[in-house]
Amino acid sequence: MIEFNKFAAGKTVRRLRKERRLSQEVFSGLTGIARSHLAMIEVGTKQPNFETIWRLANAFDMPPHLLVEYIEKMAEEKK
């Protein structure tokens, strides 16, 4: 079983955003999430809820379950 890692979601979002060469400001516009909120998610001080995961996944053009899988993989890497 994978342990909860409060930084895994943020690190995953940041990595995917940077791979797509999107600034936080542009990505914020794509998700409809405030840039400050997005920044807090990326550094791990705020955890995304299900609606936020859904918005992030849509902005990455992937289904939410795939984003969750990436987050799980990031959490596993940090063991």
Short mmCIF file of N, CA and C in Angstrom, two decimals:
data_model
loop_
_atom_site.label_atom_id
_atom_site.label_comp_id
_atom_site.label_asym_id
_atom_site.label_seq_id
_atom_site.Cartn_x
_atom_site.Cartn_y
_atom_site.Cartn_z
N MET A 1 0.84 -1.18 0.00
CA MET A 1 0.00 0.00 0.00
C MET A 1 0.89 1.25 0.00
N ILE A 2 0.48 2.23 -0.75
CA ILE A 2 1.25 3.48 -0.87
C ILE A 2 0.89 4.40 0.29
N GLU A 3 1.92 4.90 0.95
CA GLU A 3 1.70 5.87 2.03
C GLU A 3 1.36 7.23 1.45
N PHE A 4 0.55 7.99 2.20
CA PHE A 4 0.22 9.34 1.78
C PHE A 4 1.47 10.20 1.79
N ASN A 5 1.66 10.94 0.73
CA ASN A 5 2.79 11.86 0.62
C ASN A 5 2.22 13.21 0.21
N LYS A 6 2.24 14.17 1.12
CA LYS A 6 1.60 15.46 0.85
C LYS A 6 2.27 16.25 -0.27
N PHE A 7 3.46 15.84 -0.66
CA PHE A 7 4.18 16.56 -1.72
C PHE A 7 4.00 15.92 -3.10
N ALA A 8 3.52 14.68 -3.16
CA ALA A 8 3.45 13.94 -4.43
C ALA A 8 2.54 14.62 -5.45
N ALA A 9 1.37 15.08 -5.03
CA ALA A 9 0.45 15.72 -5.97
C ALA A 9 1.07 16.97 -6.57
N GLY A 10 1.64 17.80 -5.71
CA GLY A 10 2.23 19.05 -6.18
C GLY A 10 3.42 18.83 -7.10
N LYS A 11 4.28 17.89 -6.74
CA LYS A 11 5.45 17.61 -7.58
C LYS A 11 5.02 17.07 -8.93
N THR A 12 3.97 16.26 -8.93
CA THR A 12 3.47 15.70 -10.18
C THR A 12 2.89 16.81 -11.06
N VAL A 13 2.08 17.66 -10.48
CA VAL A 13 1.47 18.76 -11.24
C VAL A 13 2.56 19.67 -11.81
N ARG A 14 3.53 20.02 -10.98
CA ARG A 14 4.62 20.89 -11.44
C ARG A 14 5.39 20.25 -12.58
N ARG A 15 5.72 18.96 -12.43
CA ARG A 15 6.48 18.26 -13.47
C ARG A 15 5.71 18.24 -14.79
N LEU A 16 4.43 17.87 -14.73
CA LEU A 16 3.62 17.82 -15.95
C LEU A 16 3.46 19.21 -16.57
N ARG A 17 3.27 20.21 -15.73
CA ARG A 17 3.11 21.59 -16.24
C ARG A 17 4.39 22.04 -16.95
N LYS A 18 5.53 21.76 -16.32
CA LYS A 18 6.80 22.19 -16.92
C LYS A 18 7.13 21.39 -18.18
N GLU A 19 6.77 20.11 -18.21
CA GLU A 19 6.98 19.31 -19.42
C GLU A 19 6.22 19.89 -20.59
N ARG A 20 5.09 20.50 -20.31
CA ARG A 20 4.27 21.11 -21.35
C ARG A 20 4.64 22.58 -21.58
N ARG A 21 5.68 23.02 -20.89
CA ARG A 21 6.19 24.39 -21.03
C ARG A 21 5.12 25.45 -20.77
N LEU A 22 4.35 25.23 -19.71
CA LEU A 22 3.30 26.17 -19.32
C LEU A 22 3.71 26.91 -18.06
N SER A 23 3.53 28.22 -18.07
CA SER A 23 3.77 28.98 -16.84
C SER A 23 2.61 28.72 -15.87
N GLN A 24 2.82 29.05 -14.61
CA GLN A 24 1.73 28.92 -13.65
C GLN A 24 0.56 29.80 -14.05
N GLU A 25 0.86 30.97 -14.58
CA GLU A 25 -0.20 31.90 -14.97
C GLU A 25 -1.05 31.33 -16.11
N VAL A 26 -0.41 30.79 -17.11
CA VAL A 26 -1.14 30.20 -18.23
C VAL A 26 -1.92 28.98 -17.76
N PHE A 27 -1.26 28.13 -16.99
CA PHE A 27 -1.91 26.92 -16.51
C PHE A 27 -3.09 27.26 -15.60
N SER A 28 -2.94 28.30 -14.82
CA SER A 28 -4.03 28.77 -13.97
C SER A 28 -5.24 29.12 -14.82
N GLY A 29 -5.02 29.79 -15.93
CA GLY A 29 -6.11 30.14 -16.84
C GLY A 29 -6.77 28.91 -17.45
N LEU A 30 -5.97 27.89 -17.76
CA LEU A 30 -6.52 26.67 -18.35
C LEU A 30 -7.37 25.89 -17.35
N THR A 31 -6.99 25.95 -16.09
CA THR A 31 -7.69 25.17 -15.06
C THR A 31 -8.83 25.92 -14.40
N GLY A 32 -8.76 27.25 -14.43
CA GLY A 32 -9.73 28.04 -13.69
C GLY A 32 -9.42 28.07 -12.21
N ILE A 33 -8.18 27.73 -11.86
CA ILE A 33 -7.72 27.73 -10.47
C ILE A 33 -6.81 28.94 -10.29
N ALA A 34 -7.01 29.67 -9.21
CA ALA A 34 -6.19 30.85 -8.94
C ALA A 34 -4.71 30.47 -8.92
N ARG A 35 -3.88 31.34 -9.47
CA ARG A 35 -2.44 31.08 -9.53
C ARG A 35 -1.87 30.83 -8.14
N SER A 36 -2.31 31.60 -7.15
CA SER A 36 -1.81 31.41 -5.78
C SER A 36 -2.19 30.03 -5.25
N HIS A 37 -3.38 29.58 -5.56
CA HIS A 37 -3.83 28.24 -5.14
C HIS A 37 -3.00 27.17 -5.84
N LEU A 38 -2.76 27.35 -7.11
CA LEU A 38 -1.93 26.42 -7.88
C LEU A 38 -0.52 26.36 -7.30
N ALA A 39 0.03 27.51 -6.95
CA ALA A 39 1.38 27.54 -6.36
C ALA A 39 1.41 26.77 -5.04
N MET A 40 0.37 26.93 -4.22
CA MET A 40 0.32 26.20 -2.94
C MET A 40 0.21 24.70 -3.16
N ILE A 41 -0.50 24.28 -4.19
CA ILE A 41 -0.59 22.85 -4.52
C ILE A 41 0.78 22.34 -4.91
N GLU A 42 1.47 23.09 -5.76
CA GLU A 42 2.77 22.64 -6.27
C GLU A 42 3.82 22.50 -5.17
N VAL A 43 3.76 23.32 -4.14
CA VAL A 43 4.75 23.22 -3.06
C VAL A 43 4.29 22.31 -1.92
N GLY A 44 3.06 21.82 -1.99
CA GLY A 44 2.58 20.87 -1.01
C GLY A 44 1.93 21.45 0.23
N THR A 45 1.67 22.76 0.23
CA THR A 45 1.02 23.36 1.39
C THR A 45 -0.50 23.28 1.30
N LYS A 46 -1.02 22.91 0.12
CA LYS A 46 -2.46 22.75 -0.07
C LYS A 46 -2.68 21.49 -0.90
N GLN A 47 -3.60 20.66 -0.46
CA GLN A 47 -3.90 19.43 -1.17
C GLN A 47 -5.10 19.63 -2.10
N PRO A 48 -4.99 19.16 -3.34
CA PRO A 48 -6.12 19.31 -4.26
C PRO A 48 -7.26 18.36 -3.89
N ASN A 49 -8.48 18.88 -3.93
CA ASN A 49 -9.64 18.01 -3.73
C ASN A 49 -10.00 17.36 -5.07
N PHE A 50 -11.08 16.58 -5.08
CA PHE A 50 -11.43 15.85 -6.30
C PHE A 50 -11.75 16.79 -7.46
N GLU A 51 -12.48 17.86 -7.19
CA GLU A 51 -12.81 18.80 -8.26
C GLU A 51 -11.54 19.42 -8.84
N THR A 52 -10.60 19.74 -7.98
CA THR A 52 -9.34 20.33 -8.44
C THR A 52 -8.55 19.32 -9.28
N ILE A 53 -8.50 18.06 -8.83
CA ILE A 53 -7.83 17.02 -9.61
C ILE A 53 -8.47 16.92 -10.99
N TRP A 54 -9.79 17.00 -11.03
CA TRP A 54 -10.53 16.92 -12.30
C TRP A 54 -10.12 18.07 -13.22
N ARG A 55 -10.07 19.29 -12.66
CA ARG A 55 -9.69 20.47 -13.46
C ARG A 55 -8.26 20.38 -13.96
N LEU A 56 -7.37 19.94 -13.08
CA LEU A 56 -5.96 19.79 -13.46
C LEU A 56 -5.83 18.77 -14.59
N ALA A 57 -6.49 17.63 -14.43
CA ALA A 57 -6.42 16.58 -15.46
C ALA A 57 -6.97 17.08 -16.78
N ASN A 58 -8.09 17.78 -16.75
CA ASN A 58 -8.65 18.32 -18.00
C ASN A 58 -7.68 19.27 -18.68
N ALA A 59 -7.00 20.10 -17.90
CA ALA A 59 -6.03 21.04 -18.47
C ALA A 59 -4.84 20.29 -19.08
N PHE A 60 -4.51 19.13 -18.50
CA PHE A 60 -3.44 18.30 -19.06
C PHE A 60 -3.94 17.40 -20.19
N ASP A 61 -5.25 17.49 -20.49
CA ASP A 61 -5.87 16.68 -21.54
C ASP A 61 -5.73 15.19 -21.25
N MET A 62 -6.05 14.83 -19.99
CA MET A 62 -6.01 13.42 -19.60
C MET A 62 -7.17 13.15 -18.65
N PRO A 63 -7.58 11.90 -18.53
CA PRO A 63 -8.63 11.59 -17.57
C PRO A 63 -8.09 11.71 -16.14
N PRO A 64 -8.94 12.06 -15.19
CA PRO A 64 -8.49 12.22 -13.81
C PRO A 64 -7.78 10.99 -13.24
N HIS A 65 -8.25 9.79 -13.60
CA HIS A 65 -7.61 8.60 -13.03
C HIS A 65 -6.15 8.48 -13.46
N LEU A 66 -5.82 8.98 -14.63
CA LEU A 66 -4.43 8.92 -15.09
C LEU A 66 -3.56 9.89 -14.27
N LEU A 67 -4.09 11.07 -13.99
CA LEU A 67 -3.34 12.01 -13.14
C LEU A 67 -3.12 11.40 -11.76
N VAL A 68 -4.14 10.74 -11.21
CA VAL A 68 -3.99 10.08 -9.91
C VAL A 68 -2.93 8.99 -9.98
N GLU A 69 -2.88 8.24 -11.07
CA GLU A 69 -1.85 7.22 -11.24
C GLU A 69 -0.45 7.84 -11.22
N TYR A 70 -0.29 8.97 -11.91
CA TYR A 70 1.01 9.67 -11.89
C TYR A 70 1.37 10.11 -10.48
N ILE A 71 0.38 10.60 -9.74
CA ILE A 71 0.62 11.02 -8.35
C ILE A 71 1.04 9.82 -7.51
N GLU A 72 0.38 8.69 -7.71
CA GLU A 72 0.73 7.48 -6.97
C GLU A 72 2.17 7.05 -7.28
N LYS A 73 2.56 7.12 -8.54
CA LYS A 73 3.92 6.76 -8.93
C LYS A 73 4.94 7.69 -8.26
N MET A 74 4.60 8.98 -8.20
CA MET A 74 5.50 9.94 -7.55
C MET A 74 5.62 9.60 -6.07
N ALA A 75 4.52 9.24 -5.44
CA ALA A 75 4.54 8.87 -4.02
C ALA A 75 5.40 7.63 -3.79
N GLU A 76 5.32 6.67 -4.70
CA GLU A 76 6.12 5.46 -4.60
C GLU A 76 7.61 5.75 -4.74
N GLU A 77 7.96 6.68 -5.62
CA GLU A 77 9.36 7.03 -5.83
C GLU A 77 9.98 7.65 -4.59
N LYS A 78 9.18 8.28 -3.77
CA LYS A 78 9.70 8.99 -2.60
C LYS A 78 9.87 8.11 -1.38
N LYS A 79 9.66 6.79 -1.53
CA LYS A 79 9.82 5.86 -0.40
C LYS A 79 11.26 5.75 -0.01
#
